[in-house]
Amino acid sequence: MEAKAISLWTVDGKGSVARASGSHASLHRTPPSTEPTDPTRPHGDPDALRYLVAGGESELPNLLQLDSLDEKGTAIDGLRDIALVQIPCPAQVKAEACAVTAPIRAVADDIDKLHPLVRRRSVRAKLGGALRLHGKGLQDLVRVTGPRRSALGAIERYRTKLRFVFVRASPGGAPPVGGTDAGAARLALQTREQAGSLWGACGITFEGGPLRMEIVDPPPAHLLSVGCGHGLPASGGTIRFLADRKRFAVSIPAGTRPDAAARRVAQALRARGLSAMVFDNPRMAAGAGGSSDITVSDRRGKPIALLPDPSGLSEDITMRTCIGHVNLEDGLQHFGDIDAVVGTLEERTLLRAIDDGDPQTIDVVLVPGFGRGGRIGESFIGADGGTLRNIVVIDRAGIRGGRASFTLAHELGHVLLDDPGHPDDFGIDTPTRLMDADASDPTAFGPRRLSIGECERALRQSGPKAPLPLMAPWPLELLPR
Ligand SMILES: [Zn+2]
């Protein structure tokens, strides 16, 4: 009898039938919805799959078992005794009899799994892992990947590297979260996994490598900003300050622009054995021109504190000069609409000391808190054209907010999408979208969803073909036996 072997197939939302072993389960992107009733019709869900068993009428199992495995092959979740309903076999399945399951959802976490609408047919799954289906006379693996269909084809799996930098409130103090260094490392791991669980819906993970993490003191006042404020040219004067117990007096002719003045200062510093780097800031919304920053360090790269000369930093009445200070005890002064592109002086002083110059890693900077309430995270992205990019700043509340807020996943979204905007900026409130600006619902209908358009945009803006790739393909590896 030819129908002896039982075969397993998948049926997607459009009704396409494929061999289970060559098919992929994609992590769920849409909120819970009611179960479709007619098993012979396309169920319409872009991610869920029905599993179809085919074989001789008397051999078909009545129930299927499902184990969800991570990529080490360890079971992380499962569904027991999944009901099978007999249907006529689809055209491409040559068998005496066929039966299908309800559409099964592979989801990121318990919030999605335990919602009453979908509880019966949802299983926690991990990008790069697999769903192992078994029943009477049958065992098959379906790997878990990103979306099966997109304008750019199937999205299997990509990885993005993160570097966590925890900034203490004061030198030698405790890390901003976690209590101890070990506690901070645990939180970093958890947060990285949690952000990845949502981005897994686009086939993107942040977990493809060991945790990179540093705990650092706030930097000294190592940054001098020329043209701070409005970026106006000089009326003529002298910039006077102290660095490394040396006195500096750099004369600036009338008409000099901040970028040229900054280079004069840098030259003076280098001439006396110090390292100086110049960064030209883009123009602020209200500024006449851009300011330029100079960071000062010793030969080994250790930032050096700057002090204004007792007679004053500069007497120039148009081109102002400022020294940046980081004081996290009163919160980090964060950018507003006017200086969003440039960052505040305090932010630049902090972030330029932290930046390791690796443009293909996203720096995740954790600070004790932001000044002026409300904000818990912000991002510096390439589209802004600033000299700070691919940096996310999160405060204690953004981490403590935990699963309810997904602050890191949201801010990473700005960087990967290279877009400072939010879908609700245009008046359409979509509180289930991860990139919604103001949603904070801790349920399965909270801000946690990524659209297929966002997955495609992340791949275009930050994928391997982008000018500055932040995502590298990470092909699936064979599961250990
Ligand atoms: Zn945002």
Tab-separated table of C-alpha atoms and ligand atoms in Angstrom:
chain	number	residue	atom	x	y	z
A	1	MET	CA	0.000	0.000	0.000
A	2	GLU	CA	1.501	3.347	-1.054
A	3	ALA	CA	-0.139	5.461	1.626
A	4	LYS	CA	1.879	3.862	4.437
A	5	ALA	CA	4.182	6.872	5.016
A	6	ILE	CA	2.607	9.838	6.720
A	7	SER	CA	3.847	13.177	5.458
A	8	LEU	CA	3.725	16.614	7.081
A	9	TRP	CA	2.982	19.833	5.222
A	10	THR	CA	2.399	23.484	6.068
A	11	VAL	CA	-0.451	25.688	4.838
A	12	ASP	CA	0.181	29.450	5.025
A	13	GLY	CA	-2.304	32.326	5.213
A	14	LYS	CA	-2.743	32.465	1.458
A	15	GLY	CA	-3.459	28.754	1.286
A	16	SER	CA	-0.046	27.797	-0.184
A	17	VAL	CA	0.953	24.253	0.697
A	18	ALA	CA	4.609	23.235	1.206
A	19	ARG	CA	6.576	20.296	2.607
A	20	ALA	CA	7.081	21.032	6.301
A	21	SER	CA	10.805	20.215	6.174
A	22	GLY	CA	11.404	22.972	3.600
A	23	SER	CA	9.039	25.460	5.194
A	24	HIS	CA	9.739	28.103	7.837
A	25	ALA	CA	7.695	29.342	10.758
A	26	SER	CA	8.004	33.122	11.041
A	27	LEU	CA	7.768	34.913	14.374
A	28	HIS	CA	4.433	36.604	14.774
A	29	ARG	CA	4.018	40.265	13.837
A	30	THR	CA	0.285	40.861	14.250
A	31	PRO	CA	-1.873	41.185	17.393
A	32	PRO	CA	-4.057	38.281	18.545
A	33	SER	CA	-7.163	37.662	16.476
A	34	THR	CA	-10.004	35.181	16.591
A	35	GLU	CA	-9.412	31.718	15.186
A	36	PRO	CA	-10.685	31.252	11.629
A	37	THR	CA	-13.433	28.660	11.572
A	38	ASP	CA	-13.279	27.008	8.144
A	39	PRO	CA	-10.122	24.825	7.875
A	40	THR	CA	-10.492	24.467	4.097
A	41	ARG	CA	-10.175	28.223	3.442
A	42	PRO	CA	-7.015	30.415	3.531
A	43	HIS	CA	-6.691	31.720	7.092
A	44	GLY	CA	-5.189	35.056	6.026
A	45	ASP	CA	-2.582	35.367	8.802
A	46	PRO	CA	0.814	36.326	7.301
A	47	ASP	CA	2.801	34.343	9.869
A	48	ALA	CA	0.722	31.511	11.340
A	49	LEU	CA	0.881	28.070	9.703
A	50	ARG	CA	-1.593	25.223	9.673
A	51	TYR	CA	0.143	21.836	9.838
A	52	LEU	CA	-1.328	19.212	7.548
A	53	VAL	CA	-0.796	15.466	7.881
A	54	ALA	CA	-1.371	13.250	4.881
A	55	GLY	CA	-1.473	9.467	4.514
A	56	GLY	CA	-3.716	6.451	4.635
A	57	GLU	CA	-7.050	7.064	6.306
A	58	SER	CA	-6.463	4.538	9.075
A	59	GLU	CA	-2.878	5.698	9.732
A	60	LEU	CA	-3.472	9.404	10.300
A	61	PRO	CA	-2.810	10.566	13.871
A	62	ASN	CA	-5.685	12.278	15.686
A	63	LEU	CA	-3.392	14.622	17.557
A	64	LEU	CA	-0.060	16.339	16.964
A	65	GLN	CA	2.579	17.291	19.532
A	66	LEU	CA	4.802	20.319	19.102
A	67	ASP	CA	8.083	21.172	20.857
A	68	SER	CA	9.656	24.559	20.393
A	69	LEU	CA	13.462	24.367	20.421
A	70	ASP	CA	16.076	27.087	20.676
A	71	GLU	CA	19.058	26.786	18.407
A	72	LYS	CA	20.945	24.672	20.898
A	73	GLY	CA	18.143	22.146	20.545
A	74	THR	CA	16.792	22.811	24.050
A	75	ALA	CA	13.004	22.729	24.428
A	76	ILE	CA	11.733	26.164	25.500
A	77	ASP	CA	8.004	25.620	25.113
A	78	GLY	CA	5.481	23.278	23.539
A	79	LEU	CA	1.894	22.557	22.597
A	80	ARG	CA	0.339	19.231	23.552
A	81	ASP	CA	-2.409	17.286	21.800
A	82	ILE	CA	-3.129	19.697	18.970
A	83	ALA	CA	-6.420	18.686	17.342
A	84	LEU	CA	-6.455	17.623	13.687
A	85	VAL	CA	-9.522	18.125	11.516
A	86	GLN	CA	-10.030	16.067	8.355
A	87	ILE	CA	-10.254	18.063	5.129
A	88	PRO	CA	-10.113	17.060	1.436
A	89	CYS	CA	-6.431	16.796	0.426
A	90	PRO	CA	-5.099	19.894	-1.418
A	91	ALA	CA	-4.220	19.280	-5.114
A	92	GLN	CA	-0.456	18.878	-4.615
A	93	VAL	CA	-0.789	16.386	-1.765
A	94	LYS	CA	-1.302	12.888	-3.162
A	95	ALA	CA	-2.731	10.911	-0.280
A	96	GLU	CA	-5.813	9.035	0.729
A	97	ALA	CA	-6.652	11.368	3.589
A	98	CYS	CA	-5.555	14.713	5.039
A	99	ALA	CA	-6.120	16.552	8.307
A	100	VAL	CA	-5.038	20.006	9.509
A	101	THR	CA	-4.404	21.884	12.725
A	102	ALA	CA	-5.621	25.383	13.583
A	103	PRO	CA	-3.213	28.136	12.426
A	104	ILE	CA	-0.311	27.894	14.903
A	105	ARG	CA	1.440	31.094	15.969
A	106	ALA	CA	5.165	31.190	16.870
A	107	VAL	CA	5.387	34.086	19.318
A	108	ALA	CA	8.073	36.065	21.139
A	109	ASP	CA	6.900	35.804	24.728
A	110	ASP	CA	4.172	34.962	27.231
A	111	ILE	CA	2.343	38.252	26.666
A	112	ASP	CA	1.579	37.050	23.164
A	113	LYS	CA	1.231	33.389	24.035
A	114	LEU	CA	-1.197	33.689	26.922
A	115	HIS	CA	-3.750	36.032	25.378
A	116	PRO	CA	-7.121	34.237	25.631
A	117	LEU	CA	-7.872	34.699	21.915
A	118	VAL	CA	-4.838	32.693	20.826
A	119	ARG	CA	-3.701	30.744	23.852
A	120	ARG	CA	-4.724	27.377	22.420
A	121	ARG	CA	-2.605	27.804	19.300
A	122	SER	CA	0.421	29.885	20.305
A	123	VAL	CA	3.870	28.675	21.228
A	124	ARG	CA	6.922	30.640	22.328
A	125	ALA	CA	9.665	30.364	19.754
A	126	LYS	CA	13.126	31.718	19.116
A	127	LEU	CA	14.621	33.064	15.909
A	128	GLY	CA	16.986	30.401	14.553
A	129	GLY	CA	15.319	27.672	16.584
A	130	ALA	CA	12.799	25.126	15.341
A	131	LEU	CA	9.369	23.657	15.907
A	132	ARG	CA	9.514	19.862	16.200
A	133	LEU	CA	6.202	18.262	15.262
A	134	HIS	CA	5.506	14.685	16.108
A	135	GLY	CA	2.652	12.239	16.287
A	136	LYS	CA	1.921	8.626	15.441
A	137	GLY	CA	4.557	7.590	12.820
A	138	LEU	CA	5.716	11.129	12.191
A	139	GLN	CA	8.471	13.566	13.159
A	140	ASP	CA	9.546	16.734	11.340
A	141	LEU	CA	11.356	20.000	12.026
A	142	VAL	CA	10.244	23.450	10.873
A	143	ARG	CA	12.869	26.170	11.413
A	144	VAL	CA	11.939	29.556	12.899
A	145	THR	CA	12.957	32.588	10.826
A	146	GLY	CA	11.907	36.118	9.947
A	147	PRO	CA	9.069	36.861	7.481
A	148	ARG	CA	8.618	34.308	4.689
A	149	ARG	CA	7.428	36.970	2.261
A	150	SER	CA	8.541	40.563	1.762
A	151	ALA	CA	9.320	42.940	-1.095
A	152	LEU	CA	12.942	41.833	-0.608
A	153	GLY	CA	12.127	38.120	-0.560
A	154	ALA	CA	12.191	35.796	2.440
A	155	ILE	CA	14.040	37.279	5.437
A	156	GLU	CA	15.821	34.446	7.201
A	157	ARG	CA	18.045	35.840	9.955
A	158	TYR	CA	20.343	38.831	10.539
A	159	ARG	CA	22.397	39.902	13.515
A	160	THR	CA	23.205	43.359	14.801
A	161	LYS	CA	26.012	44.016	17.251
A	162	LEU	CA	25.340	46.039	20.390
A	163	ARG	CA	27.858	47.480	22.818
A	164	PHE	CA	26.454	48.378	26.236
A	165	VAL	CA	28.054	51.232	28.170
A	166	PHE	CA	26.786	51.809	31.704
A	167	VAL	CA	27.679	55.272	33.019
A	168	ARG	CA	28.017	55.705	36.782
A	169	ALA	CA	26.378	58.772	38.342
A	170	SER	CA	29.729	59.730	39.886
A	171	PRO	CA	33.283	58.409	39.560
A	172	GLY	CA	33.693	55.045	41.282
A	173	GLY	CA	29.969	54.844	42.151
A	174	ALA	CA	27.538	52.012	41.485
A	175	PRO	CA	26.368	51.318	37.924
A	176	PRO	CA	23.136	53.174	37.031
A	177	VAL	CA	21.101	49.947	37.195
A	178	GLY	CA	21.602	46.463	38.568
A	179	GLY	CA	23.233	47.515	41.894
A	180	THR	CA	26.528	45.746	41.183
A	181	ASP	CA	28.656	45.115	38.096
A	182	ALA	CA	27.315	41.549	37.924
A	183	GLY	CA	23.747	42.800	38.303
A	184	ALA	CA	24.300	45.299	35.496
A	185	ALA	CA	25.615	42.546	33.227
A	186	ARG	CA	22.529	40.423	33.956
A	187	LEU	CA	20.256	43.338	33.070
A	188	ALA	CA	22.170	43.990	29.859
A	189	LEU	CA	21.720	40.352	28.811
A	190	GLN	CA	18.010	40.411	29.657
A	191	THR	CA	17.411	43.687	27.861
A	192	ARG	CA	19.292	42.508	24.789
A	193	GLU	CA	17.257	39.326	24.643
A	194	GLN	CA	13.985	41.194	25.161
A	195	ALA	CA	14.704	43.731	22.397
A	196	GLY	CA	15.667	40.846	20.125
A	197	SER	CA	12.461	38.957	20.852
A	198	LEU	CA	10.451	41.771	19.224
A	199	TRP	CA	12.857	42.393	16.352
A	200	GLY	CA	12.911	38.635	15.715
A	201	ALA	CA	9.611	39.285	13.921
A	202	CYS	CA	11.751	40.991	11.243
A	203	GLY	CA	14.377	38.241	11.390
A	204	ILE	CA	16.789	40.452	13.384
A	205	THR	CA	18.567	39.425	16.575
A	206	PHE	CA	21.012	41.236	18.866
A	207	GLU	CA	22.203	38.026	20.484
A	208	GLY	CA	24.609	36.732	17.856
A	209	GLY	CA	27.740	36.961	19.972
A	210	PRO	CA	29.081	37.418	23.493
A	211	LEU	CA	27.830	40.399	25.519
A	212	ARG	CA	29.962	43.511	24.971
A	213	MET	CA	29.685	45.707	27.990
A	214	GLU	CA	31.620	48.378	29.887
A	215	ILE	CA	30.899	50.267	33.088
A	216	VAL	CA	32.488	53.713	32.985
A	217	ASP	CA	32.836	56.906	35.037
A	218	PRO	CA	31.296	60.084	33.655
A	219	PRO	CA	34.027	61.838	31.662
A	220	PRO	CA	35.736	65.022	32.887
A	221	ALA	CA	35.034	68.359	31.145
A	222	HIS	CA	37.148	67.373	28.132
A	223	LEU	CA	35.100	69.110	25.436
A	224	LEU	CA	35.360	72.668	24.208
A	225	SER	CA	32.611	73.843	21.890
A	226	VAL	CA	33.361	76.816	19.643
A	227	GLY	CA	30.348	78.710	18.344
A	228	CYS	CA	28.097	77.059	20.924
A	229	GLY	CA	24.585	78.399	20.729
A	230	HIS	CA	24.218	80.087	17.372
A	231	GLY	CA	27.363	79.225	15.414
A	232	LEU	CA	28.101	82.852	14.528
A	233	PRO	CA	31.525	83.900	13.138
A	234	ALA	CA	34.047	85.623	15.427
A	235	SER	CA	34.172	89.339	16.113
A	236	GLY	CA	37.776	88.804	17.100
A	237	GLY	CA	39.224	87.790	20.454
A	238	THR	CA	41.163	85.172	22.359
A	239	ILE	CA	40.043	81.761	23.658
A	240	ARG	CA	41.751	81.172	27.023
A	241	PHE	CA	41.703	77.978	29.056
A	242	LEU	CA	43.760	75.524	31.088
A	243	ALA	CA	44.419	71.897	30.153
A	244	ASP	CA	46.794	69.496	31.872
A	245	ARG	CA	48.066	72.416	34.004
A	246	LYS	CA	49.057	74.285	30.852
A	247	ARG	CA	47.642	77.728	29.977
A	248	PHE	CA	46.359	78.270	26.489
A	249	ALA	CA	45.531	81.568	24.745
A	250	VAL	CA	44.486	81.161	21.124
A	251	SER	CA	43.772	84.350	19.214
A	252	ILE	CA	40.917	84.237	16.722
A	253	PRO	CA	40.763	86.924	13.991
A	254	ALA	CA	37.469	88.666	13.257
A	255	GLY	CA	35.340	86.853	10.682
A	256	THR	CA	36.683	83.365	11.536
A	257	ARG	CA	33.981	80.687	11.443
A	258	PRO	CA	33.656	78.208	14.339
A	259	ASP	CA	35.082	75.281	12.303
A	260	ALA	CA	38.256	77.224	11.486
A	261	ALA	CA	38.551	78.604	15.019
A	262	ALA	CA	38.256	75.049	16.423
A	263	ARG	CA	41.148	73.933	14.220
A	264	ARG	CA	43.316	76.760	15.540
A	265	VAL	CA	42.580	75.633	19.095
A	266	ALA	CA	43.303	71.984	18.218
A	267	GLN	CA	46.611	72.959	16.647
A	268	ALA	CA	47.625	74.859	19.778
A	269	LEU	CA	46.805	71.806	21.924
A	270	ARG	CA	48.752	69.411	19.708
A	271	ALA	CA	51.748	71.754	19.630
A	272	ARG	CA	52.040	71.241	23.380
A	273	GLY	CA	51.776	67.467	23.391
A	274	LEU	CA	48.044	66.889	23.855
A	275	SER	CA	45.661	65.022	21.545
A	276	ALA	CA	42.771	67.004	20.109
A	277	MET	CA	39.966	65.910	17.800
A	278	VAL	CA	37.590	68.261	16.023
A	279	PHE	CA	33.941	67.460	15.232
A	280	ASP	CA	31.854	69.818	13.145
A	281	ASN	CA	28.242	69.817	14.263
A	282	PRO	CA	25.413	70.288	11.809
A	283	ARG	CA	23.481	73.500	12.126
A	284	MET	CA	20.758	73.564	14.769
A	285	ALA	CA	17.290	74.554	13.655
A	286	ALA	CA	17.696	78.069	15.086
A	287	GLY	CA	21.455	78.482	14.543
A	288	ALA	CA	23.187	80.665	11.941
A	289	GLY	CA	25.946	78.094	11.388
A	290	GLY	CA	27.207	74.901	12.979
A	291	SER	CA	29.349	74.829	16.096
A	292	SER	CA	32.521	72.730	16.304
A	293	ASP	CA	33.632	70.579	19.226
A	294	ILE	CA	37.194	69.840	20.285
A	295	THR	CA	37.832	66.867	22.565
A	296	VAL	CA	41.092	66.834	24.484
A	297	SER	CA	42.965	63.784	25.736
A	298	ASP	CA	46.454	62.719	26.665
A	299	ARG	CA	48.614	60.668	24.342
A	300	ARG	CA	47.001	57.448	25.532
A	301	GLY	CA	43.501	58.699	24.826
A	302	LYS	CA	42.503	59.494	28.420
A	303	PRO	CA	40.188	62.556	28.417
A	304	ILE	CA	41.669	65.648	30.066
A	305	ALA	CA	39.658	68.181	32.087
A	306	LEU	CA	39.511	71.742	30.779
A	307	LEU	CA	39.140	74.847	32.943
A	308	PRO	CA	38.307	78.370	31.795
A	309	ASP	CA	41.085	80.888	32.328
A	310	PRO	CA	40.422	82.976	35.481
A	311	SER	CA	40.112	86.021	33.202
A	312	GLY	CA	37.309	84.306	31.250
A	313	LEU	CA	37.036	81.758	28.431
A	314	SER	CA	36.541	84.283	25.642
A	315	GLU	CA	35.557	87.924	25.293
A	316	ASP	CA	34.230	87.447	21.736
A	317	ILE	CA	30.747	88.979	21.625
A	318	THR	CA	29.403	86.926	18.674
A	319	MET	CA	31.265	83.599	18.625
A	320	ARG	CA	30.693	82.021	22.007
A	321	THR	CA	32.882	79.271	23.440
A	322	CYS	CA	31.686	76.742	26.057
A	323	ILE	CA	33.189	73.900	28.043
A	324	GLY	CA	30.957	70.821	28.287
A	325	HIS	CA	30.292	69.279	31.705
A	326	VAL	CA	28.667	65.961	32.501
A	327	ASN	CA	26.739	66.032	35.735
A	328	LEU	CA	24.483	62.997	35.948
A	329	GLU	CA	23.427	63.661	39.537
A	330	ASP	CA	20.761	66.037	38.182
A	331	GLY	CA	20.037	63.935	35.098
A	332	LEU	CA	21.423	64.112	31.573
A	333	GLN	CA	20.179	67.225	29.759
A	334	HIS	CA	18.577	65.690	26.697
A	335	PHE	CA	17.882	67.218	23.329
A	336	GLY	CA	14.654	68.937	22.360
A	337	ASP	CA	13.278	69.714	18.912
A	338	ILE	CA	15.801	72.490	18.252
A	339	ASP	CA	18.984	70.597	19.058
A	340	ALA	CA	17.809	67.056	18.156
A	341	VAL	CA	20.376	66.761	15.380
A	342	VAL	CA	23.300	68.038	17.424
A	343	GLY	CA	22.499	66.759	20.911
A	344	THR	CA	22.978	68.985	23.963
A	345	LEU	CA	26.451	70.074	25.037
A	346	GLU	CA	26.256	67.665	27.976
A	347	GLU	CA	25.223	64.778	25.699
A	348	ARG	CA	28.064	65.466	23.287
A	349	THR	CA	30.555	65.674	26.140
A	350	LEU	CA	29.364	62.280	27.403
A	351	LEU	CA	28.918	60.483	24.092
A	352	ARG	CA	32.113	61.650	22.399
A	353	ALA	CA	34.049	60.168	25.339
A	354	ILE	CA	32.192	56.862	24.949
A	355	ASP	CA	32.190	56.530	21.159
A	356	ASP	CA	34.666	53.854	20.113
A	357	GLY	CA	34.602	54.843	16.453
A	358	ASP	CA	33.176	51.467	15.329
A	359	PRO	CA	30.393	52.520	12.932
A	360	GLN	CA	28.955	49.010	12.557
A	361	THR	CA	28.044	48.539	16.195
A	362	ILE	CA	25.159	50.265	17.945
A	363	ASP	CA	26.232	51.762	21.265
A	364	VAL	CA	23.618	51.406	23.996
A	365	VAL	CA	24.418	53.946	26.702
A	366	LEU	CA	22.731	53.575	30.093
A	367	VAL	CA	22.537	56.659	32.297
A	368	PRO	CA	20.978	57.092	35.740
A	369	GLY	CA	18.330	59.474	34.392
A	370	PHE	CA	17.444	62.307	32.058
A	371	GLY	CA	16.956	65.860	33.321
A	372	ARG	CA	13.422	67.296	32.919
A	373	GLY	CA	10.957	64.435	33.334
A	374	GLY	CA	9.214	62.213	30.877
A	375	ARG	CA	11.925	60.933	28.625
A	376	ILE	CA	13.341	57.429	29.129
A	377	GLY	CA	15.227	56.876	25.874
A	378	GLU	CA	16.549	58.629	22.800
A	379	SER	CA	18.609	57.837	19.752
A	380	PHE	CA	21.193	59.432	17.474
A	381	ILE	CA	20.804	58.229	13.908
A	382	GLY	CA	22.558	58.552	10.570
A	383	ALA	CA	19.709	60.401	8.828
A	384	ASP	CA	20.263	63.387	11.113
A	385	GLY	CA	23.644	63.987	9.493
A	386	GLY	CA	25.243	64.611	12.884
A	387	THR	CA	28.643	63.361	13.955
A	388	LEU	CA	27.052	61.182	16.633
A	389	ARG	CA	25.245	58.218	15.103
A	390	ASN	CA	24.104	54.711	15.894
A	391	ILE	CA	23.849	55.534	19.575
A	392	VAL	CA	20.912	54.864	21.854
A	393	VAL	CA	20.659	56.406	25.325
A	394	ILE	CA	18.382	54.756	27.878
A	395	ASP	CA	17.809	55.718	31.467
A	396	ARG	CA	17.097	53.620	34.517
A	397	ALA	CA	13.348	53.879	34.018
A	398	GLY	CA	13.711	52.668	30.438
A	399	ILE	CA	15.286	49.455	31.672
A	400	ARG	CA	13.092	49.067	34.714
A	401	GLY	CA	10.026	49.632	32.547
A	402	GLY	CA	10.842	46.127	31.386
A	403	ARG	CA	8.469	44.345	29.104
A	404	ALA	CA	5.831	47.011	29.402
A	405	SER	CA	7.816	49.700	27.661
A	406	PHE	CA	10.282	48.008	25.304
A	407	THR	CA	12.291	51.222	25.318
A	408	LEU	CA	15.460	49.676	23.918
A	409	ALA	CA	13.627	47.902	21.072
A	410	HIS	CA	11.920	51.189	20.181
A	411	GLU	CA	15.107	53.276	20.211
A	412	LEU	CA	17.003	50.603	18.246
A	413	GLY	CA	14.130	50.897	15.758
A	414	HIS	CA	14.995	54.550	15.111
A	415	VAL	CA	18.597	53.543	14.371
A	416	LEU	CA	17.816	50.490	12.199
A	417	LEU	CA	15.063	52.288	10.287
A	418	ASP	CA	17.242	55.427	10.154
A	419	ASP	CA	14.115	57.412	10.879
A	420	PRO	CA	13.468	59.757	13.799
A	421	GLY	CA	9.710	59.748	13.189
A	422	HIS	CA	6.783	57.834	14.652
A	423	PRO	CA	3.755	56.482	12.800
A	424	ASP	CA	1.491	58.583	15.014
A	425	ASP	CA	3.304	61.817	14.029
A	426	PHE	CA	0.869	61.903	11.137
A	427	GLY	CA	-2.208	61.771	13.285
A	428	ILE	CA	-2.919	58.064	12.910
A	429	ASP	CA	-2.641	56.558	16.350
A	430	THR	CA	-1.492	52.953	16.172
A	431	PRO	CA	-0.897	51.948	19.783
A	432	THR	CA	0.082	48.379	18.846
A	433	ARG	CA	3.098	49.532	16.803
A	434	LEU	CA	6.517	49.348	18.462
A	435	MET	CA	7.410	52.670	16.854
A	436	ASP	CA	4.327	54.473	18.194
A	437	ALA	CA	5.538	57.450	20.231
A	438	ASP	CA	3.344	57.382	23.280
A	439	ALA	CA	1.821	53.944	23.740
A	440	SER	CA	2.507	52.141	27.013
A	441	ASP	CA	0.061	49.243	27.210
A	442	PRO	CA	1.646	46.139	28.794
A	443	THR	CA	-0.719	43.674	27.055
A	444	ALA	CA	-0.530	41.889	23.702
A	445	PHE	CA	-2.189	44.974	22.232
A	446	GLY	CA	0.591	47.264	23.517
A	447	PRO	CA	3.414	48.800	21.426
A	448	ARG	CA	5.257	45.719	20.202
A	449	ARG	CA	4.397	45.148	16.533
A	450	LEU	CA	6.579	45.697	13.484
A	451	SER	CA	5.015	45.995	10.054
A	452	ILE	CA	6.429	44.183	7.040
A	453	GLY	CA	7.201	47.661	5.652
A	454	GLU	CA	9.369	48.345	8.695
A	455	CYS	CA	11.188	45.014	8.282
A	456	GLU	CA	11.914	45.939	4.661
A	457	ARG	CA	13.026	49.447	5.576
A	458	ALA	CA	15.417	48.145	8.265
A	459	LEU	CA	16.969	45.827	5.694
A	460	ARG	CA	17.299	48.598	3.100
A	461	GLN	CA	18.683	51.238	5.505
A	462	SER	CA	20.873	49.034	7.701
A	463	GLY	CA	21.245	45.696	5.876
A	464	PRO	CA	24.388	44.340	4.186
A	465	LYS	CA	23.900	46.552	1.109
A	466	ALA	CA	23.495	49.805	3.087
A	467	PRO	CA	26.435	52.278	2.997
A	468	LEU	CA	27.008	51.630	6.699
A	469	PRO	CA	25.667	48.127	7.375
A	470	LEU	CA	24.447	47.413	10.890
A	471	MET	CA	23.012	43.983	10.075
A	472	ALA	CA	24.928	40.964	8.807
A	473	PRO	CA	23.298	37.804	7.470
A	474	TRP	CA	23.456	34.989	9.985
A	475	PRO	CA	22.584	31.758	8.196
A	476	LEU	CA	20.766	29.129	10.251
A	477	GLU	CA	23.027	26.503	11.748
A	478	LEU	CA	22.118	22.819	11.978
A	479	LEU	CA	20.429	22.010	15.245
A	480	PRO	CA	22.414	19.640	17.457
A	481	ARG	CA	20.781	16.204	17.660
B	1	ZN	ZN	10.764	57.285	19.381
